[in-house]
Short mmCIF file of C-alpha atoms in Angstrom, two decimals:
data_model
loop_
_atom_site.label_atom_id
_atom_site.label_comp_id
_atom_site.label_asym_id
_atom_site.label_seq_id
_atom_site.Cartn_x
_atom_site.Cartn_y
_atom_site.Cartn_z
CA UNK A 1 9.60 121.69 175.92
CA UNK A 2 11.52 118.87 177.25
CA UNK A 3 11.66 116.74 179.96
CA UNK A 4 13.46 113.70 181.34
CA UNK A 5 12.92 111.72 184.69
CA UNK A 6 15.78 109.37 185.60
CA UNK A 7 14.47 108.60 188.80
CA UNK A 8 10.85 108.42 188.33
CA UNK A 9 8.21 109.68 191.09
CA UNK A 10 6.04 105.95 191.78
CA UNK A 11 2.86 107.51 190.61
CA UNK A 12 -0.33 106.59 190.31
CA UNK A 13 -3.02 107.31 187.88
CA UNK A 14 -6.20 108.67 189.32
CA UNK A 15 -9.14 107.86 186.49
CA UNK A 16 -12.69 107.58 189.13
CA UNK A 17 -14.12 110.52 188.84
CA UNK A 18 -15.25 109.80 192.44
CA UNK A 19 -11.77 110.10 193.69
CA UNK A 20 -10.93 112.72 191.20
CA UNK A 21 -13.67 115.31 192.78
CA UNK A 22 -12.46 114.13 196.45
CA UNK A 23 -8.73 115.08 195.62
CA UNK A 24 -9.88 118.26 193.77
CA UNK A 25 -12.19 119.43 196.30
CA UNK A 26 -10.12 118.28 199.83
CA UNK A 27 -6.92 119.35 198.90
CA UNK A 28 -6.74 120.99 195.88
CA UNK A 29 -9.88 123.76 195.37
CA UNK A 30 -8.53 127.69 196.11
CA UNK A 31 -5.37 126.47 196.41
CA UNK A 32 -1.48 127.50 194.52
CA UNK A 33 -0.41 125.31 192.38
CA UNK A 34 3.12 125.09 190.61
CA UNK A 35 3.72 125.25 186.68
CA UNK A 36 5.80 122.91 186.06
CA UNK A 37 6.83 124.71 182.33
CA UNK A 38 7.10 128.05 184.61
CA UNK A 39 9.58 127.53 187.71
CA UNK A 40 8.18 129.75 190.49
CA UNK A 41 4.95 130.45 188.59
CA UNK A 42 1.75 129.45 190.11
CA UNK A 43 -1.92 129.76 189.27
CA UNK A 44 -4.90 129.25 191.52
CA UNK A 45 -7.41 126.64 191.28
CA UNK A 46 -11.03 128.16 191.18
CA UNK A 47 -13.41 125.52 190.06
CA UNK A 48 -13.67 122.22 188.52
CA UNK A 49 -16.55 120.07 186.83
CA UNK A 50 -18.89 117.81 188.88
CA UNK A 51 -17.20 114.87 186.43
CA UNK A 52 -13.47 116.17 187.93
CA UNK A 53 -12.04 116.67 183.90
CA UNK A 54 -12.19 120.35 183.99
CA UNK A 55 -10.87 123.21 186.41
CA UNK A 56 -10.77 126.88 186.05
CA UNK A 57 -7.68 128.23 187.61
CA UNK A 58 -6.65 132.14 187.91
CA UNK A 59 -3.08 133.20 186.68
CA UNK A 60 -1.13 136.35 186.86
CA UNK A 61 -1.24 139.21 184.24
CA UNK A 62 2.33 137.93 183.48
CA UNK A 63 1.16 134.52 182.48
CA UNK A 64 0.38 133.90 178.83
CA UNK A 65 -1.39 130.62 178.56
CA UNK A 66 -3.10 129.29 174.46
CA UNK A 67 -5.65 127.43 173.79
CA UNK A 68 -3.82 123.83 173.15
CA UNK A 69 -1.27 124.85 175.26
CA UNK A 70 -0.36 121.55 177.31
CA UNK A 71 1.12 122.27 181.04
CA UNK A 72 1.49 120.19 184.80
CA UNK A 73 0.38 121.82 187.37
CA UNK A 74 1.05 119.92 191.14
CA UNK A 75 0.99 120.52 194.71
CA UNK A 76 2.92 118.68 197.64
CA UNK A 77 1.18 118.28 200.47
CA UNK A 78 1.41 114.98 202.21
CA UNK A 79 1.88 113.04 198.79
CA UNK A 80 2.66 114.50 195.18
CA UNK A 81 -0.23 115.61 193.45
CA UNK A 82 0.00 116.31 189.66
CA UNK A 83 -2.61 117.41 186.77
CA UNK A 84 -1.80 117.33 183.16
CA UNK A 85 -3.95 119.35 181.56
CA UNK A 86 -4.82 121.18 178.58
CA UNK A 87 -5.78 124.54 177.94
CA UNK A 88 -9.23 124.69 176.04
CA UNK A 89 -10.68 128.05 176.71
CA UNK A 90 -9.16 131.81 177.71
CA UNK A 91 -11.65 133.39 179.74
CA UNK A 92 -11.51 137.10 181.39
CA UNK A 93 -9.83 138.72 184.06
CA UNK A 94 -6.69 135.99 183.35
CA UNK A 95 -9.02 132.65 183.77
CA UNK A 96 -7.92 129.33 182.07
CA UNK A 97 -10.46 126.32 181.63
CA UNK A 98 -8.25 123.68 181.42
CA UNK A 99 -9.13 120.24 180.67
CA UNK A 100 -7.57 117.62 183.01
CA UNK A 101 -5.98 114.86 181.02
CA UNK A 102 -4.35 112.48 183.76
CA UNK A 103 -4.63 113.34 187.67
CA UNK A 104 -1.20 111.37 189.34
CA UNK A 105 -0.86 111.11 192.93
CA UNK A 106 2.09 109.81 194.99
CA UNK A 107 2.01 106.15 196.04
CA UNK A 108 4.31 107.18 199.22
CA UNK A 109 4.66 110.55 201.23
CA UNK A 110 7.41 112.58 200.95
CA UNK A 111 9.95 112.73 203.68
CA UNK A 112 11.79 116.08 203.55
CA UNK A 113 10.28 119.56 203.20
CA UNK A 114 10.96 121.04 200.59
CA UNK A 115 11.34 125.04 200.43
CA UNK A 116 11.92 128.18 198.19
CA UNK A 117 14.81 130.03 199.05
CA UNK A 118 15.49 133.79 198.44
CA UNK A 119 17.82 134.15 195.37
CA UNK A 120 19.99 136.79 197.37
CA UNK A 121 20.77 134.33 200.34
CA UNK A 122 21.58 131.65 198.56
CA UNK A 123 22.39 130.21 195.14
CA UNK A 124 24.82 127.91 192.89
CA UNK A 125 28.01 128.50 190.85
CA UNK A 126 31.45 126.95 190.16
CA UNK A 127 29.49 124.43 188.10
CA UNK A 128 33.03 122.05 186.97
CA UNK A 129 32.19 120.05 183.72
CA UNK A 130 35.10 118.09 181.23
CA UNK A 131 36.59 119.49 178.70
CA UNK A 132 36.47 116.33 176.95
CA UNK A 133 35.35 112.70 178.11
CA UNK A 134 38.59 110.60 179.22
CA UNK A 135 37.47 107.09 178.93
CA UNK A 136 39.41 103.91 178.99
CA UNK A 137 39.88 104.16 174.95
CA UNK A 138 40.87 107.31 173.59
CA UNK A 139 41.49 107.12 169.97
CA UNK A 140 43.03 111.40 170.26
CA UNK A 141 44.81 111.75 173.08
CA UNK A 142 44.37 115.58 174.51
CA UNK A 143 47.80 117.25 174.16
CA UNK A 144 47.87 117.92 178.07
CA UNK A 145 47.49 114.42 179.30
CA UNK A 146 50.31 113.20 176.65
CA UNK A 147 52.60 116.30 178.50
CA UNK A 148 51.77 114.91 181.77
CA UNK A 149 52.48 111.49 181.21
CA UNK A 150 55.71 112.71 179.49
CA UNK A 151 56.83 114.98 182.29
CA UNK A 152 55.50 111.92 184.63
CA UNK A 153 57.98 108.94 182.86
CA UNK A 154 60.77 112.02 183.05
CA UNK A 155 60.50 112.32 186.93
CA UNK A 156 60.71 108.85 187.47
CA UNK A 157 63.18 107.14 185.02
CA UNK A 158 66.29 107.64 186.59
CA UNK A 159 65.07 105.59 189.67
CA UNK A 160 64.21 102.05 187.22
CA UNK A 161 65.30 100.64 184.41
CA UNK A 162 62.31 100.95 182.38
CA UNK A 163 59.33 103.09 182.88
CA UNK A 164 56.10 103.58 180.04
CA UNK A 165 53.39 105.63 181.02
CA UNK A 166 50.73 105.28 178.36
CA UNK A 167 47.02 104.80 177.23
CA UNK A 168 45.76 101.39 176.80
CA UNK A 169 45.16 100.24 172.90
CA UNK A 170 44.44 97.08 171.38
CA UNK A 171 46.44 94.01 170.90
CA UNK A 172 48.28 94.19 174.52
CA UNK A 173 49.40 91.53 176.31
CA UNK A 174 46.68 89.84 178.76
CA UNK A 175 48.38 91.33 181.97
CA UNK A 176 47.00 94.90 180.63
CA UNK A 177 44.07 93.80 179.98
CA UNK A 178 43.77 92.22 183.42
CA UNK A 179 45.13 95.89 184.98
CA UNK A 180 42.53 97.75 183.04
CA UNK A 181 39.67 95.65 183.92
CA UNK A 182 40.15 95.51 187.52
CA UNK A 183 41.47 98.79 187.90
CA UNK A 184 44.21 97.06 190.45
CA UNK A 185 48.14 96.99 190.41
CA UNK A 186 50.04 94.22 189.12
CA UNK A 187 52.80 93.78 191.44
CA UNK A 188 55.53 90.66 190.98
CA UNK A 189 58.63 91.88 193.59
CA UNK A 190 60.40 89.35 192.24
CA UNK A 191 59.35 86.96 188.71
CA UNK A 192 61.26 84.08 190.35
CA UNK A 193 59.58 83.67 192.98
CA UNK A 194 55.58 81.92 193.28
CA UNK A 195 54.45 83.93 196.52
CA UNK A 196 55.15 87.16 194.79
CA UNK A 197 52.27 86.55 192.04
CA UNK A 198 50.06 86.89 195.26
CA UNK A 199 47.83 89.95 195.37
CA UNK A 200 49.46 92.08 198.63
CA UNK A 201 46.20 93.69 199.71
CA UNK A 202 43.04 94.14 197.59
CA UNK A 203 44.49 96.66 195.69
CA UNK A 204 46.50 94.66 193.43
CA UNK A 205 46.04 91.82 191.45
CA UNK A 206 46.11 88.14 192.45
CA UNK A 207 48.25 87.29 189.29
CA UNK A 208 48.70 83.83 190.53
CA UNK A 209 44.83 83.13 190.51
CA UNK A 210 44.80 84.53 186.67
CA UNK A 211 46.63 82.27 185.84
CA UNK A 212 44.65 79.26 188.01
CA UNK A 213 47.98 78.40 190.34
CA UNK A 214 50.34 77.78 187.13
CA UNK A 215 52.91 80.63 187.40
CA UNK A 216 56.01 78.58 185.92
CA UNK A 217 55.13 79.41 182.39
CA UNK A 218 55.30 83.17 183.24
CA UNK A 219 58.34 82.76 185.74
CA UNK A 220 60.02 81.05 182.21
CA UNK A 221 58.73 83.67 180.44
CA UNK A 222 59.93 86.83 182.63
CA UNK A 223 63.51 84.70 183.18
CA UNK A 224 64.16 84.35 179.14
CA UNK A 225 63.26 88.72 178.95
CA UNK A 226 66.04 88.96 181.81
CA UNK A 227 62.96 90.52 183.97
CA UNK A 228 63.82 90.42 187.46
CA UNK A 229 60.82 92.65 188.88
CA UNK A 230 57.36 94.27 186.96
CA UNK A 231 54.81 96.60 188.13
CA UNK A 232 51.83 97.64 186.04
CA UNK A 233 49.45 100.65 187.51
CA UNK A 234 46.48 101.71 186.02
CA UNK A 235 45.67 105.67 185.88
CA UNK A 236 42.50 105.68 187.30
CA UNK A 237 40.70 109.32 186.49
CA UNK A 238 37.85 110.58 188.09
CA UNK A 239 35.85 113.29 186.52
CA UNK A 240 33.67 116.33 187.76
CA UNK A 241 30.64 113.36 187.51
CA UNK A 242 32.20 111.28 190.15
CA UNK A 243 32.60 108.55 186.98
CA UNK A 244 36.06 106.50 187.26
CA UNK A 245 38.25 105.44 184.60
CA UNK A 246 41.51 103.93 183.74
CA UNK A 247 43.03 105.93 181.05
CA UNK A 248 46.04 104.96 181.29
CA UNK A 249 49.44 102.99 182.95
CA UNK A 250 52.47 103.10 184.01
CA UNK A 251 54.73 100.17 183.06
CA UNK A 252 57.73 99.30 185.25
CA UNK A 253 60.13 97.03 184.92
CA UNK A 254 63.58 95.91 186.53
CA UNK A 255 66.31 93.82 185.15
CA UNK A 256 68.78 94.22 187.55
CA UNK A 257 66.77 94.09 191.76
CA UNK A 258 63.29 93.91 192.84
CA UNK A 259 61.15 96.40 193.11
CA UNK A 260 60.26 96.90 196.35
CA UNK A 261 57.05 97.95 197.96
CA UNK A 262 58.02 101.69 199.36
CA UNK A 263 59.55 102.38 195.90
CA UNK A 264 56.37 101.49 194.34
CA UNK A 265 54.22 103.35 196.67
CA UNK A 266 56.45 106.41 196.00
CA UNK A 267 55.55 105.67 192.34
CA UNK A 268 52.07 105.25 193.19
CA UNK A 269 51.78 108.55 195.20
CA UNK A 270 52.86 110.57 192.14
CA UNK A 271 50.41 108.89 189.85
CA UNK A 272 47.92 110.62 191.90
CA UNK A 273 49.61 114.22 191.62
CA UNK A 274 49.11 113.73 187.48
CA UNK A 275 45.97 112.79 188.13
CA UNK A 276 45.12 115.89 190.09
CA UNK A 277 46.92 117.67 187.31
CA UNK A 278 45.14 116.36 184.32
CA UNK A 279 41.75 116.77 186.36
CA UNK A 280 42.25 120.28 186.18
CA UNK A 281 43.18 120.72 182.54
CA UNK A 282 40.45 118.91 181.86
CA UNK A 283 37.73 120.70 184.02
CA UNK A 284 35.88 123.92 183.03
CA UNK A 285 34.18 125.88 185.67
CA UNK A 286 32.08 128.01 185.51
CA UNK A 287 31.40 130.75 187.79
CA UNK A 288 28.54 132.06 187.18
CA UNK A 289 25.39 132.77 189.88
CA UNK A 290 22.31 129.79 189.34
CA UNK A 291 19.10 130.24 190.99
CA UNK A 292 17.53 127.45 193.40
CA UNK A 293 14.44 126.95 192.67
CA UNK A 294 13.58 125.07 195.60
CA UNK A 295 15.55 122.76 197.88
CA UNK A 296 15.08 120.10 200.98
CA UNK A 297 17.01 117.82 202.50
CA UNK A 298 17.52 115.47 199.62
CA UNK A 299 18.66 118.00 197.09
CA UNK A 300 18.11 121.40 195.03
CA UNK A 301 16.44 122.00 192.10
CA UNK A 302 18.40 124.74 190.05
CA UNK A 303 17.93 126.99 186.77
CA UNK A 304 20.61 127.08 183.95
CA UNK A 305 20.96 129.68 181.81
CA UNK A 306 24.08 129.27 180.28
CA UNK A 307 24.13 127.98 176.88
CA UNK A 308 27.24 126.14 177.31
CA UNK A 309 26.00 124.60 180.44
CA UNK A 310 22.60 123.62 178.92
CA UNK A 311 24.38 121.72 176.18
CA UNK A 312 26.82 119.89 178.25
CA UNK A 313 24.73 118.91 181.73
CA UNK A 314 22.17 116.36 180.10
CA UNK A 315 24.64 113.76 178.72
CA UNK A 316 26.13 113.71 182.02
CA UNK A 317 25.40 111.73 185.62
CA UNK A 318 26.65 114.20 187.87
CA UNK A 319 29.02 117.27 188.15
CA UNK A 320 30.49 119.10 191.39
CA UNK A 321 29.74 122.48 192.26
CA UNK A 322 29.56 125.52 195.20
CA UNK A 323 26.30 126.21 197.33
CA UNK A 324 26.80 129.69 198.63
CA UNK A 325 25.12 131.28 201.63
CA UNK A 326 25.34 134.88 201.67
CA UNK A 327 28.46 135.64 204.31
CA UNK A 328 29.49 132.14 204.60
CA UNK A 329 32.41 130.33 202.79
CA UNK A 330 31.33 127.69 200.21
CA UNK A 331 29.88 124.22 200.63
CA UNK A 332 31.38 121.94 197.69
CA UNK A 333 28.92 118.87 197.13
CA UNK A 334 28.43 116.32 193.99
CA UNK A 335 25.31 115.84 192.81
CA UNK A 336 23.96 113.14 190.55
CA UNK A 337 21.07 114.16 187.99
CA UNK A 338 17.71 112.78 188.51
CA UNK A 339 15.49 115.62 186.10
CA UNK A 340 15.91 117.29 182.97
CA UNK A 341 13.31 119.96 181.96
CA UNK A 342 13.56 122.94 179.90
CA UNK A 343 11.55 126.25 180.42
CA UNK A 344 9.49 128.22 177.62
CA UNK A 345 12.54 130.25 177.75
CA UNK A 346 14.87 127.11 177.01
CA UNK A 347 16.49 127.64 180.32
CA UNK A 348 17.92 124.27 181.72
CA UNK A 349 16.11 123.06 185.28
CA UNK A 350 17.77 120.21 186.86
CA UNK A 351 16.80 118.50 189.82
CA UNK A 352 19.69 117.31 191.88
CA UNK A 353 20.68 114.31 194.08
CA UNK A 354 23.10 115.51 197.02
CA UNK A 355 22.22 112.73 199.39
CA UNK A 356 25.22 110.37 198.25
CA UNK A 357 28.47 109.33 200.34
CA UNK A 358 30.37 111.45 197.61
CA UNK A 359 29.73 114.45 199.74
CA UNK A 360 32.18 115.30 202.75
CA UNK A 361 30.17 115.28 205.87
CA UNK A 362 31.52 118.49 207.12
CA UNK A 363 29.49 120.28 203.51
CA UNK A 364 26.77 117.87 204.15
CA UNK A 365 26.40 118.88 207.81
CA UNK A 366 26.29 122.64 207.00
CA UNK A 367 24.19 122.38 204.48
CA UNK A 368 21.53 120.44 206.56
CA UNK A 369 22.07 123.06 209.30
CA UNK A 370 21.65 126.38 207.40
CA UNK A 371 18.62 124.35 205.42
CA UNK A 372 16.86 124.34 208.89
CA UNK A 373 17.21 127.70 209.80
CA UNK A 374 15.62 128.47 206.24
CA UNK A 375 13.02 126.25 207.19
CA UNK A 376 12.19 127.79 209.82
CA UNK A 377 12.30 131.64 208.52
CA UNK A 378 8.70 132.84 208.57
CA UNK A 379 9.34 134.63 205.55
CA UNK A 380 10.01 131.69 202.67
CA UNK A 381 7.77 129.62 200.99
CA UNK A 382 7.54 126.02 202.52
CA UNK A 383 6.07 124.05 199.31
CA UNK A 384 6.52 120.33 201.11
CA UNK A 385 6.27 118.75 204.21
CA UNK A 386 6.02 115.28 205.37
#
């Protein structure tokens, strides 16, 4: 069993058996709580010891619980309760005495309710994922981004004297370097000029201030190449995880007019169409129905069962994928990881972020909206509210 919090719950640890026997009898005796090993599975707390270490709790037929066995049970009522426990004795008519390890309670309410939705109304799928991680050093370059930077130089090198659309590598000159780490255009209309190694906007580089007001070494240096006009422009890909990198320029250079500023945003334009084009060589999606376990306002918590899936979605942040409601078209959000967990099944549970400014507000609207009328269908299982 595994499990991995990246944003961790501010808990805290409950050891007076004076409050122990307050929190067990008040809010927690004859009431469901959740397994956390067992999405969906609960068990009912019968009794518990006058020192609060031990409960008795009732499971279902279909529960199969060991002595040893270690497991979390916790309820959300106005804070996060949660008991880690450990099985010690079976005992008929499917009772567990369980011995109570560490009691954590929330140090702040929650503020969305959270809610169990009916598989058939709504669920997950076109999970996208990379093929292969494009960073800003690739030492093998994936045969379809070498095509489209080919195909990219081909479109575009009858309109300037020299065009290189490449990956960065070591032992460039300092202007790449400068590109790559800001992620911003180096623009210089014309070499022979000062005011054109001024940034434009904030999208391009302020070559001037790289190199601290002295620009007549490089205006020597661009006059004795013949170089009337350079441009260098990163490739700035952004994967399924929302994570940007510069894989890549494109080098342009003049010897004969500047380069001016509509030419280079025509340039710029179709850096973005091979970006959108290696972005979808390079995504996988997969189409497949996922469970929610449980959703609110905040996010989802979802079950994986695909083994490809459950290998790939731990090392990353994020992904994008489809929330479908039954009859409705399909909300696309991003979501950012914030638990791992695995079921006795091996089954990958992930809880979800989908509260970030990733998210178009038109999904993020529509989602909130057809959350509230679940929340307010008699029929489903409020777990939270707050």
């Amino acid at each position: 069993m595994e499990t991995l919090d990246r944003k961790k719950r501010e808990t805290q640890l409950i050891h007076e058996p004076e409050k122990r026997i307050l929190i067990l009898s008040k809010y927690l005796n004859k009431q469901e709580l959740l397994i956390k090993e067992l999405p969906g599975k609960t068990v009912r707390l019968k009794e518990f010891s006058r020192d609060g270490k031990r409960i008795i709790i009732e499971a279902d037929k279909y529960i199969s619980l060991n002595p040893g066995e270690v497991l979390s049970l916790s309820k959300i009522l106005a804070r996060y309760v949660q008991l880690d426990c450990k099985v010690v004795k079976l005992r008929p008519h499917h009772h567990f005495e369980l011995e109570i390890e560490e009691l954590h309670i929330a140090k702040r309410e929650r503020i969305d309710k959270r809610i169990i939705p009916p598989r058939e109304h709504v669920w997950v799928t076109n999970i996208r994922t990379s093929r292969v991680s494009l960073e800003t050093s690739l030492h093998t370059i994936p045969t379809y981004v070498k095509i489209n930077f080919s195909d990219y130089e081909s479109k575009l090198r009858h309109k300037f004297d020299y065009i290189e659309v490449d990956v960065f590598h070591p032992g460039q000159d300092e202007r790449f370097l400068i590109v790559r780490k800001t992620c911003k255009t180096l623009y210089i209309e014309n070499t022979q000029k000062e005011e054109s190694y001024h940034a434009v906007d904030d999208d391009f580089v302020d070559y001037s201030e790289e190199l601290l007001g002295d620009v007549n070494k490089a205006m020597f240096e661009y006059k004795k190449n013949k170089i009337i006009s350079e441009v260098i422009m990163p490739v700035i890909y952004l994967n399924p995880s929302n994570e940007a990198s510069p894989i890549g320029y494109v080098h342009i250079q003049s010897k004969t007019k500047p380069i001016p500023y509509d030419l280079l945003m025509e340039a710029k334009a179709l850096t973005f169409e091979m970006i959108d084009r290696i972005r979808e060589s390079n995504t996988l999606t997969n189409t497949k129905r996922f469970p929610i376990l449980d959703m609110s306002a905040g996010g989802v918590r979802i079950l994986i069962s695909d083994k490809d899936l459950i290998e790939q979605l731990p090392h990353q942040l994020g992904f994008s994928f489809d929330i479908y409601y039954k009859l409705q078209s399909p909300m696309t959000m991003y979501g950012l990881i914030r638990y791992v967990s695995k079921d006795k099944k091996g089954n990958l549970i992930l809880g979800i972020s989908i509260s970030g400014s990733s998210n178009t507000s038109a999904d993020r609207e529509r989602y909130l909206a057809n959350l509230d009328s679940l929340i307010n269908h008699p029929e489903l299982h409020i777990l939270e509210s707050g």
